[in-house]
XYZ file of N, CA and C in Angstrom:
645
model
N 145.149 79.539 6.413
C 144.878 78.190 5.235
C 145.381 78.727 3.993
N 146.100 77.297 3.446
C 146.870 77.271 2.187
C 146.338 78.188 1.205
N 146.608 78.521 0.290
C 145.750 79.159 -0.945
C 145.565 77.912 -1.970
N 146.194 76.974 -2.045
C 145.459 76.028 -2.626
C 144.189 75.678 -1.979
N 143.800 75.425 -0.608
C 142.643 75.111 -0.186
C 141.834 76.512 -0.131
N 141.715 77.886 -0.173
C 140.982 78.860 -0.285
C 140.552 78.915 -1.606
N 141.473 78.670 -2.724
C 140.902 78.128 -4.238
C 140.093 76.940 -4.473
N 140.418 76.021 -3.974
C 139.297 74.896 -3.513
C 138.065 75.544 -3.186
N 138.210 76.054 -2.002
C 136.926 76.520 -1.445
C 136.186 77.718 -2.276
N 136.968 78.727 -2.943
C 136.535 79.041 -4.253
C 135.324 78.597 -5.112
N 136.129 77.416 -5.669
C 135.596 76.551 -6.689
C 134.535 76.112 -5.989
N 134.281 75.492 -4.581
C 133.124 74.796 -4.345
C 131.966 75.676 -3.677
N 132.355 77.147 -3.807
C 131.321 78.108 -3.642
C 130.428 78.089 -4.692
N 131.037 78.316 -5.866
C 130.270 78.198 -7.286
C 129.756 77.273 -7.726
N 130.306 75.820 -7.279
C 129.259 74.501 -7.474
C 128.155 74.681 -6.193
N 128.652 74.916 -5.257
C 127.424 74.885 -4.473
C 126.205 75.721 -4.856
N 126.689 76.685 -5.285
C 125.250 77.471 -6.093
C 124.869 76.804 -6.783
N 125.220 75.943 -7.796
C 124.581 75.338 -8.664
C 123.933 74.088 -8.274
N 123.902 73.696 -6.852
C 123.381 73.181 -6.276
C 124.244 71.805 -6.179
N 125.275 71.541 -6.251
C 126.401 70.614 -5.859
C 126.141 70.597 -4.192
N 125.971 68.958 -3.810
C 125.763 69.011 -2.225
C 127.218 68.755 -1.893
N 128.030 67.963 -2.290
C 129.477 67.770 -1.667
C 130.222 69.072 -1.631
N 129.844 70.118 -2.230
C 130.650 71.113 -2.177
C 129.902 72.181 -1.316
N 128.326 72.078 -0.803
C 127.912 72.581 -0.015
C 128.595 72.011 1.528
N 128.656 70.742 1.557
C 129.266 70.134 2.790
C 130.300 70.832 2.716
N 131.165 71.164 1.861
C 132.775 71.576 2.024
C 132.612 72.657 2.563
N 131.787 73.646 2.099
C 131.830 75.188 2.522
C 131.113 75.037 4.188
N 130.229 73.992 4.476
C 129.803 74.051 5.957
C 130.908 73.472 6.607
N 131.842 72.688 6.329
C 132.782 72.160 7.568
C 133.482 73.281 7.329
N 133.956 74.154 6.389
C 135.361 75.386 6.539
C 134.499 76.445 7.479
N 133.115 76.519 7.220
C 132.481 77.990 8.072
C 131.528 77.609 9.263
N 131.200 76.823 9.557
C 130.317 75.960 10.804
C 131.266 76.443 11.966
N 132.348 75.790 12.149
C 133.002 76.193 13.631
C 133.250 77.502 13.569
N 133.562 78.169 12.569
C 133.556 79.736 12.823
C 132.242 80.116 13.462
N 131.095 80.032 12.793
C 129.789 80.588 13.104
C 129.543 80.383 14.433
N 129.801 78.929 14.849
C 129.335 78.482 16.157
C 129.661 78.769 17.219
N 131.293 79.217 17.213
C 131.962 80.036 18.017
C 131.253 81.524 18.539
N 131.001 82.275 17.345
C 130.734 83.702 17.292
C 129.121 83.613 17.849
N 128.223 82.621 17.246
C 127.359 82.547 17.815
C 127.192 82.294 19.494
N 128.124 81.252 19.765
C 128.273 80.974 20.983
C 128.617 82.154 22.166
N 129.342 83.099 21.656
C 129.756 84.107 22.647
C 128.407 84.952 22.783
N 127.455 84.761 21.928
C 126.295 85.733 21.875
C 125.032 85.199 22.605
N 125.016 83.836 22.249
C 124.068 83.105 22.878
C 124.334 81.971 23.603
N 125.514 81.927 24.077
C 125.775 80.693 24.875
C 125.282 79.299 24.493
N 124.931 78.555 25.298
C 124.461 77.165 25.028
C 123.528 76.928 23.894
N 122.700 78.154 23.441
C 121.917 77.973 22.270
C 122.383 78.412 20.899
N 123.817 78.035 20.754
C 124.342 78.703 19.634
C 124.038 77.670 18.697
N 124.196 76.557 18.840
C 123.728 75.427 17.753
C 122.238 75.137 17.165
N 121.078 76.147 17.598
C 120.135 76.256 17.563
C 120.222 77.767 16.749
N 120.851 78.474 16.934
C 121.084 79.815 16.190
C 121.773 79.100 14.927
N 122.836 78.510 14.908
C 123.353 78.298 13.975
C 122.639 77.365 12.730
N 121.985 76.458 13.256
C 120.899 75.556 12.690
C 119.746 76.575 11.692
N 119.150 77.675 12.494
C 118.472 78.517 12.031
C 119.272 79.262 10.410
N 120.225 79.820 10.969
C 120.852 80.434 10.134
C 121.265 79.636 8.694
N 121.911 78.241 9.001
C 121.869 77.433 7.953
C 120.422 77.275 7.219
N 119.527 77.094 7.514
C 118.168 77.286 6.774
C 118.193 78.437 5.753
N 118.625 79.513 6.300
C 118.272 80.511 5.401
C 119.650 80.883 4.489
N 120.929 80.267 4.708
C 121.893 80.379 3.902
C 121.875 79.034 2.721
N 121.144 78.253 2.866
C 121.049 77.000 2.124
C 120.168 77.568 1.226
N 118.775 78.242 1.550
C 117.741 78.890 0.844
C 118.352 79.948 -0.337
N 119.441 80.821 0.162
C 119.546 82.078 -0.406
C 120.911 82.091 -1.194
N 121.378 80.659 -0.983
C 122.955 80.563 -1.561
C 122.815 80.849 -3.006
N 121.969 80.248 -3.920
C 121.564 80.406 -5.230
C 121.841 82.178 -5.777
N 121.327 82.575 -4.795
C 121.064 84.234 -5.180
C 122.234 85.194 -4.603
N 122.994 84.474 -3.810
C 124.263 85.346 -3.472
C 125.313 85.582 -4.364
N 125.926 86.801 -4.319
C 126.878 87.210 -5.153
C 128.260 87.993 -4.232
N 129.325 87.278 -4.712
C 130.355 87.540 -3.970
C 131.437 86.435 -4.146
N 132.645 87.078 -3.771
C 133.861 85.767 -3.518
C 133.676 85.300 -2.183
N 134.727 84.455 -1.621
C 134.765 83.497 -0.560
C 134.664 84.467 0.847
N 135.571 85.368 0.740
C 135.233 86.582 1.994
C 134.101 86.974 2.036
N 133.607 87.287 0.958
C 132.349 87.798 1.038
C 131.152 86.739 1.679
N 131.354 85.482 1.141
C 130.325 84.770 1.290
C 130.659 84.383 3.095
N 131.771 84.498 3.738
C 131.865 84.373 5.268
C 131.343 85.236 5.642
N 131.496 86.655 5.177
C 130.829 87.971 6.179
C 129.468 87.556 5.868
N 128.845 87.154 4.582
C 127.254 87.064 4.840
C 126.860 86.007 5.397
N 127.442 84.854 5.770
C 127.195 84.252 6.520
C 127.158 84.410 8.060
N 128.035 85.316 8.261
C 128.364 86.012 9.938
C 127.217 86.640 10.066
N 126.813 87.455 9.263
C 125.720 88.495 9.265
C 124.042 87.943 9.407
N 124.185 86.747 8.689
C 122.982 85.839 8.919
C 122.751 85.251 10.295
N 124.176 84.687 10.881
C 124.058 84.289 12.128
C 123.804 85.640 13.612
N 124.631 86.321 13.082
C 124.398 87.613 14.033
C 122.790 87.771 13.933
N 122.167 88.039 13.030
C 120.741 88.233 12.986
C 120.054 87.514 13.683
N 120.157 85.921 13.704
C 119.656 84.968 14.119
C 119.860 85.033 15.556
N 121.005 85.486 15.932
C 121.210 85.193 17.450
C 120.528 86.439 17.957
N 120.636 87.205 17.304
C 119.888 88.840 18.285
C 118.466 88.194 18.154
N 117.970 87.987 16.964
C 116.262 87.397 17.251
C 116.218 86.831 18.068
N 117.048 85.712 18.206
C 117.019 84.600 19.782
C 117.155 85.402 21.071
N 117.717 86.189 21.038
C 118.074 86.968 22.375
C 116.922 87.789 22.701
N 116.250 88.475 21.587
C 114.947 89.340 21.539
C 113.861 88.571 22.512
N 113.902 87.231 21.809
C 112.506 86.453 22.120
C 112.814 85.853 23.683
N 114.188 85.599 23.655
C 114.473 85.119 25.675
C 114.036 86.208 26.212
N 114.310 87.643 26.039
C 114.259 88.744 26.851
C 112.436 89.028 27.072
N 111.685 88.306 26.098
C 110.268 88.460 26.326
C 109.488 87.210 27.259
N 110.489 86.392 27.432
C 109.877 85.464 28.204
C 109.777 86.098 30.163
N 108.787 85.544 30.806
C 109.036 85.695 32.039
C 109.799 85.338 33.005
N 111.129 84.654 32.521
C 112.035 83.927 33.278
C 113.427 84.633 33.766
N 113.299 86.107 33.272
C 114.485 86.500 33.514
C 115.552 86.131 32.827
N 115.571 85.730 31.775
C 116.854 85.332 30.636
C 117.394 86.734 30.141
N 118.584 86.689 29.551
C 119.379 87.717 29.892
C 118.785 88.642 28.303
N 118.961 90.180 28.572
C 118.356 90.760 27.529
C 119.439 90.789 25.948
N 119.093 91.615 25.299
C 119.455 91.809 23.874
C 120.992 92.215 24.116
N 121.557 93.240 24.955
C 122.567 93.922 24.585
C 123.660 92.912 25.618
N 123.265 91.717 26.056
C 123.889 90.998 27.146
C 124.968 89.944 26.012
N 125.978 89.805 26.415
C 126.635 88.958 25.791
C 127.146 87.718 26.893
N 126.769 86.376 26.702
C 126.911 85.283 27.458
C 128.263 84.529 27.601
N 128.292 83.758 28.414
C 129.787 82.912 28.425
C 129.052 81.826 27.085
N 130.134 81.073 26.617
C 130.589 79.907 25.662
C 129.677 78.773 26.110
N 129.295 78.112 24.877
C 128.290 77.162 25.102
C 129.038 76.031 26.054
N 128.388 74.780 26.000
C 129.414 73.626 26.744
C 130.399 73.308 26.134
N 130.423 71.914 26.609
C 131.875 71.105 25.678
C 131.564 71.358 24.302
N 132.532 71.587 23.384
C 132.181 71.641 21.897
C 132.294 69.925 21.293
N 131.448 70.185 20.251
C 131.448 68.534 19.634
C 133.018 68.671 18.636
N 132.951 67.511 18.244
C 134.274 67.097 17.435
C 134.238 68.321 16.239
N 133.384 68.780 16.010
C 133.597 69.835 14.615
C 134.217 70.968 14.918
N 133.273 71.456 16.071
C 133.934 72.625 16.745
C 135.348 72.628 17.467
N 135.628 71.388 17.727
C 137.044 71.007 18.386
C 138.394 71.350 17.523
N 137.721 71.279 16.097
C 138.399 71.410 14.766
C 139.288 72.800 14.670
N 138.283 73.526 15.291
C 139.112 74.959 15.058
C 139.940 75.121 15.728
N 141.056 75.813 15.189
C 142.111 76.107 15.761
C 142.220 77.583 16.093
N 143.701 78.111 16.431
C 143.666 79.444 16.745
C 142.692 79.968 18.005
N 142.199 81.034 18.217
C 141.768 81.764 19.571
C 140.431 80.799 20.201
N 140.214 79.900 19.180
C 138.994 79.247 19.641
C 138.885 78.110 20.671
N 139.331 78.488 22.031
C 139.116 77.717 22.882
C 137.970 78.083 24.086
N 137.511 77.609 24.759
C 136.437 78.144 25.761
C 137.250 79.090 26.327
N 138.131 79.027 27.009
C 138.643 80.254 27.845
C 138.707 81.373 26.977
N 139.235 81.346 25.867
C 139.501 82.563 24.922
C 138.177 83.235 24.819
N 137.013 82.128 24.408
C 135.760 82.898 24.105
C 135.099 83.568 25.142
N 135.499 82.773 26.378
C 134.625 83.673 27.669
C 135.300 84.705 27.755
N 136.589 85.012 27.516
C 137.380 86.406 27.765
C 136.759 87.268 26.975
N 136.861 86.607 25.715
C 135.975 87.644 24.963
C 134.657 88.011 24.653
N 133.966 87.461 25.416
C 132.689 87.541 25.603
C 132.331 88.300 26.812
N 133.499 88.854 27.770
C 133.631 89.539 28.861
C 133.505 91.210 28.348
N 134.336 91.052 27.009
C 134.757 92.886 26.619
C 133.403 93.624 26.496
N 133.292 94.685 26.398
C 132.244 95.577 25.680
C 132.048 95.513 24.375
N 130.695 95.282 24.190
C 129.933 94.354 23.156
C 130.517 94.595 21.817
N 130.902 96.039 21.643
C 131.050 96.511 20.275
C 132.637 95.914 19.943
N 133.308 95.805 20.831
C 134.663 94.885 20.997
C 134.667 93.846 20.856
N 133.642 92.990 21.601
C 133.761 91.625 21.582
C 133.340 91.231 20.079
N 132.215 91.865 19.311
C 132.033 91.334 17.942
C 133.079 91.696 17.272
N 133.844 92.689 17.336
C 134.604 93.028 16.086
C 135.945 92.137 16.630
N 136.714 91.258 18.048
C 137.764 90.594 17.996
C 136.866 89.350 17.389
N 136.017 88.816 17.573
C 135.107 87.596 17.194
C 135.233 87.450 15.738
N 134.717 88.574 15.097
C 134.520 88.921 13.807
C 135.925 88.593 12.695
N 136.733 89.306 13.503
C 137.840 89.398 12.933
C 138.897 88.375 13.352
N 139.144 87.500 14.325
C 139.961 86.667 14.965
C 139.576 85.115 14.770
N 137.899 85.256 15.220
C 137.317 83.711 15.126
C 137.002 83.524 13.802
N 136.168 84.313 13.107
C 135.860 83.878 11.957
C 136.138 84.258 10.987
N 137.453 85.277 10.873
C 138.224 85.267 9.975
C 138.011 86.331 9.087
N 137.384 87.442 9.446
C 136.713 88.733 8.220
C 138.137 89.638 8.322
N 138.181 90.458 7.512
C 138.873 91.352 7.116
C 137.988 92.561 8.011
N 138.618 93.697 8.189
C 138.024 95.007 8.657
C 136.832 95.219 7.943
N 136.912 95.371 6.452
C 135.712 95.949 5.741
C 134.695 94.923 5.725
N 135.076 93.855 5.394
C 133.546 92.636 5.736
C 133.075 92.602 6.895
N 133.939 92.660 8.050
C 133.345 92.641 9.574
C 132.594 93.743 9.594
N 132.972 94.818 9.273
C 132.210 96.212 9.165
C 131.094 96.181 8.603
N 130.780 95.318 7.729
C 129.255 95.192 6.844
C 128.282 94.724 7.566
N 129.107 93.601 8.101
C 128.323 92.610 9.179
C 127.503 93.179 10.419
N 128.529 94.352 10.810
C 127.888 94.979 11.935
C 127.263 96.413 11.875
N 127.426 96.841 10.315
C 126.850 98.014 9.683
C 127.560 99.142 10.341
N 128.858 99.025 10.448
C 129.993 100.120 10.572
C 131.072 100.141 9.954
N 131.436 101.572 10.027
C 132.560 101.585 8.944
C 133.945 100.664 9.216
N 134.645 100.455 8.393
C 136.064 99.449 8.761
C 137.039 99.984 10.097
N 137.150 101.331 9.634
C 137.772 101.867 10.718
C 137.430 101.868 12.099
N 136.138 101.897 12.332
C 135.425 101.498 13.973
C 135.818 100.000 14.153
N 135.745 99.431 12.842
C 135.835 98.129 13.430
C 137.203 97.648 13.718
N 138.156 98.046 13.132
C 139.519 98.332 13.348
C 140.109 98.715 14.755
N 139.409 99.815 15.020
C 139.506 100.495 16.490
C 139.020 99.678 17.738
N 137.780 99.035 17.468
C 137.216 98.253 18.597
C 137.784 97.012 18.554
N 138.411 96.406 17.752
C 139.081 95.346 17.811
C 140.436 95.485 18.554
N 141.111 96.497 17.971
C 142.635 96.850 18.561
C 142.155 96.830 20.293
N 141.150 97.953 20.424
C 141.146 97.953 21.782
C 140.475 96.810 22.674
N 139.847 95.667 22.058
C 139.563 94.440 22.661
C 140.586 93.678 22.800
N 141.391 93.682 21.948
C 142.886 92.786 22.065
C 143.630 93.396 23.128
N 143.925 94.750 22.973
C 144.614 95.191 23.994
C 144.182 95.048 25.310
N 142.647 94.927 25.587
C 142.178 94.717 26.857
C 142.708 93.002 27.511
N 142.440 92.337 26.081
C 142.796 90.920 26.478
C 144.397 90.668 26.558
N 145.263 91.416 25.905
C 146.535 91.252 26.273
C 147.204 91.646 27.873
N 146.062 92.775 27.991
C 146.411 93.053 29.763
C 146.034 92.540 30.577
N 145.032 91.681 30.256
C 144.453 90.678 31.198
C 145.548 89.548 31.084
N 146.365 89.079 30.479
C 147.019 87.744 30.232
C 148.574 88.027 30.722
N 148.564 89.391 30.919
C 149.941 89.741 31.313
C 149.833 90.869 32.275
N 150.398 91.047 33.521
C 151.108 89.459 34.311
C 149.902 88.784 34.882
N 150.189 87.482 34.557
C 149.063 86.865 35.264
C 149.481 86.109 36.578
N 148.153 86.070 37.645
C 148.555 85.777 38.609
C 148.651 84.433 38.594
N 149.212 83.571 39.825
C 149.414 81.924 39.704
C 148.423 81.286 39.681
N 147.016 81.402 39.849
C 146.058 80.920 40.042
C 145.358 81.155 38.404
N 145.766 82.093 37.772
C 145.099 82.534 36.750
C 145.168 81.578 35.342
N 144.161 81.528 34.403
C 144.659 80.785 33.086
C 145.962 80.929 32.465
N 146.733 80.247 32.416
C 148.172 80.508 31.744
C 147.653 80.913 30.497
N 148.394 81.913 29.808
C 148.399 82.172 28.434
C 148.579 81.105 27.414
N 149.518 80.080 27.720
C 149.721 78.967 26.793
C 148.679 78.126 26.621
N 147.282 78.351 27.434
C 146.462 77.559 27.294
C 145.196 78.169 26.540
N 145.605 79.260 25.909
C 144.595 80.243 24.944
C 145.655 79.728 23.537
N 144.757 78.944 22.954
C 145.530 78.750 21.823
C 145.278 79.879 20.750
N 146.416 80.090 19.988
C 146.509 81.734 19.304
C 146.697 82.918 20.337
N 147.772 83.224 20.878
C 147.857 84.228 22.163
C 147.252 85.729 21.460
N 146.752 86.216 22.088
C 146.143 87.413 21.125
C 147.474 88.609 20.938
N 148.454 88.410 21.661
C 149.673 89.430 21.715
C 150.260 89.201 20.314
N 150.326 88.317 19.566
C 150.918 88.178 18.086
C 149.649 89.269 16.988
N 148.344 88.809 17.616
C 147.379 89.358 16.820
C 147.076 91.308 17.136
N 147.581 91.382 18.367
C 147.541 93.001 18.753
C 148.632 93.558 17.829
N 149.679 93.033 18.011
C 150.944 93.504 17.138
C 150.858 93.778 15.762
N 150.186 92.720 15.197
C 149.532 92.564 13.690
C 148.997 93.956 13.578
N 147.899 94.000 14.678
C 147.012 94.893 14.156
C 147.410 96.581 14.417
N 147.951 96.624 15.058
C 149.190 97.849 15.399
C 149.968 98.202 14.588
N 150.950 97.169 14.333
C 152.199 97.499 13.084
C 151.635 97.475 11.780
N 150.478 96.537 11.488
C 149.854 96.890 9.995
C 149.146 98.118 9.689
N 148.874 98.639 10.535
C 148.160 100.126 10.487
C 146.428 100.039 10.662
N 146.076 98.858 11.201
C 144.677 98.575 11.673
C 144.622 98.577 12.739
N 145.529 99.216 13.841
C 145.069 99.562 15.163
C 144.177 100.792 15.437
N 144.236 101.250 16.467
C 143.674 102.344 16.721
C 144.390 103.875 16.431
N 145.521 103.492 16.519
C 146.270 104.595 16.053
C 146.445 104.929 14.285
N 145.854 103.776 13.652
C 145.615 104.079 12.180
C 144.459 104.678 12.039
N 143.502 104.834 12.806
C 142.182 105.148 12.638
C 141.682 106.865 12.811
N 141.106 107.141 11.722
C 141.051 108.767 11.964
C 139.677 109.123 12.590
């Protein structure tokens, strides 16, 4: 995102905390597509319900939030993750054999207009592949690539050190890259996965954020 847009969103954050409804809508349009993809990899077709619950808490607690725009995105991701895990716990107690808390399910059904606007890796095929990773890797990749958090903020969401998040993210991206190359004739073409993971993998490795750089 352009620096000017980031600065505009920073101003919107402060205005929304003071009760400005248009600024709140601006923040929602920026964050919601990321959150619904994140929640979709955790709870599948119930992602909209989960994010709706999350936004009720976000709106209620926004005046007391302290932090910058990146912190706000991390805060909303934390709330969404908690609501998603609560949702999975409720489902696991039902007698109909729903997935347990530890499971990562497939992506939700057809995306609405809002979700379709999210570019980068956020396609149904990509989310499906990410959701098939081990849970720690899937959450790290989702938070870093889909939600757009740095390792430190993602670590706060997951309750882990930033180094552990970088390691999980690197390993998850490596698994995805291995699955995409070489591809059988009937596999999903890498070109269909908007925002190929391979540039992201190179960035993590060469930028000192990959597994090799973690002690």
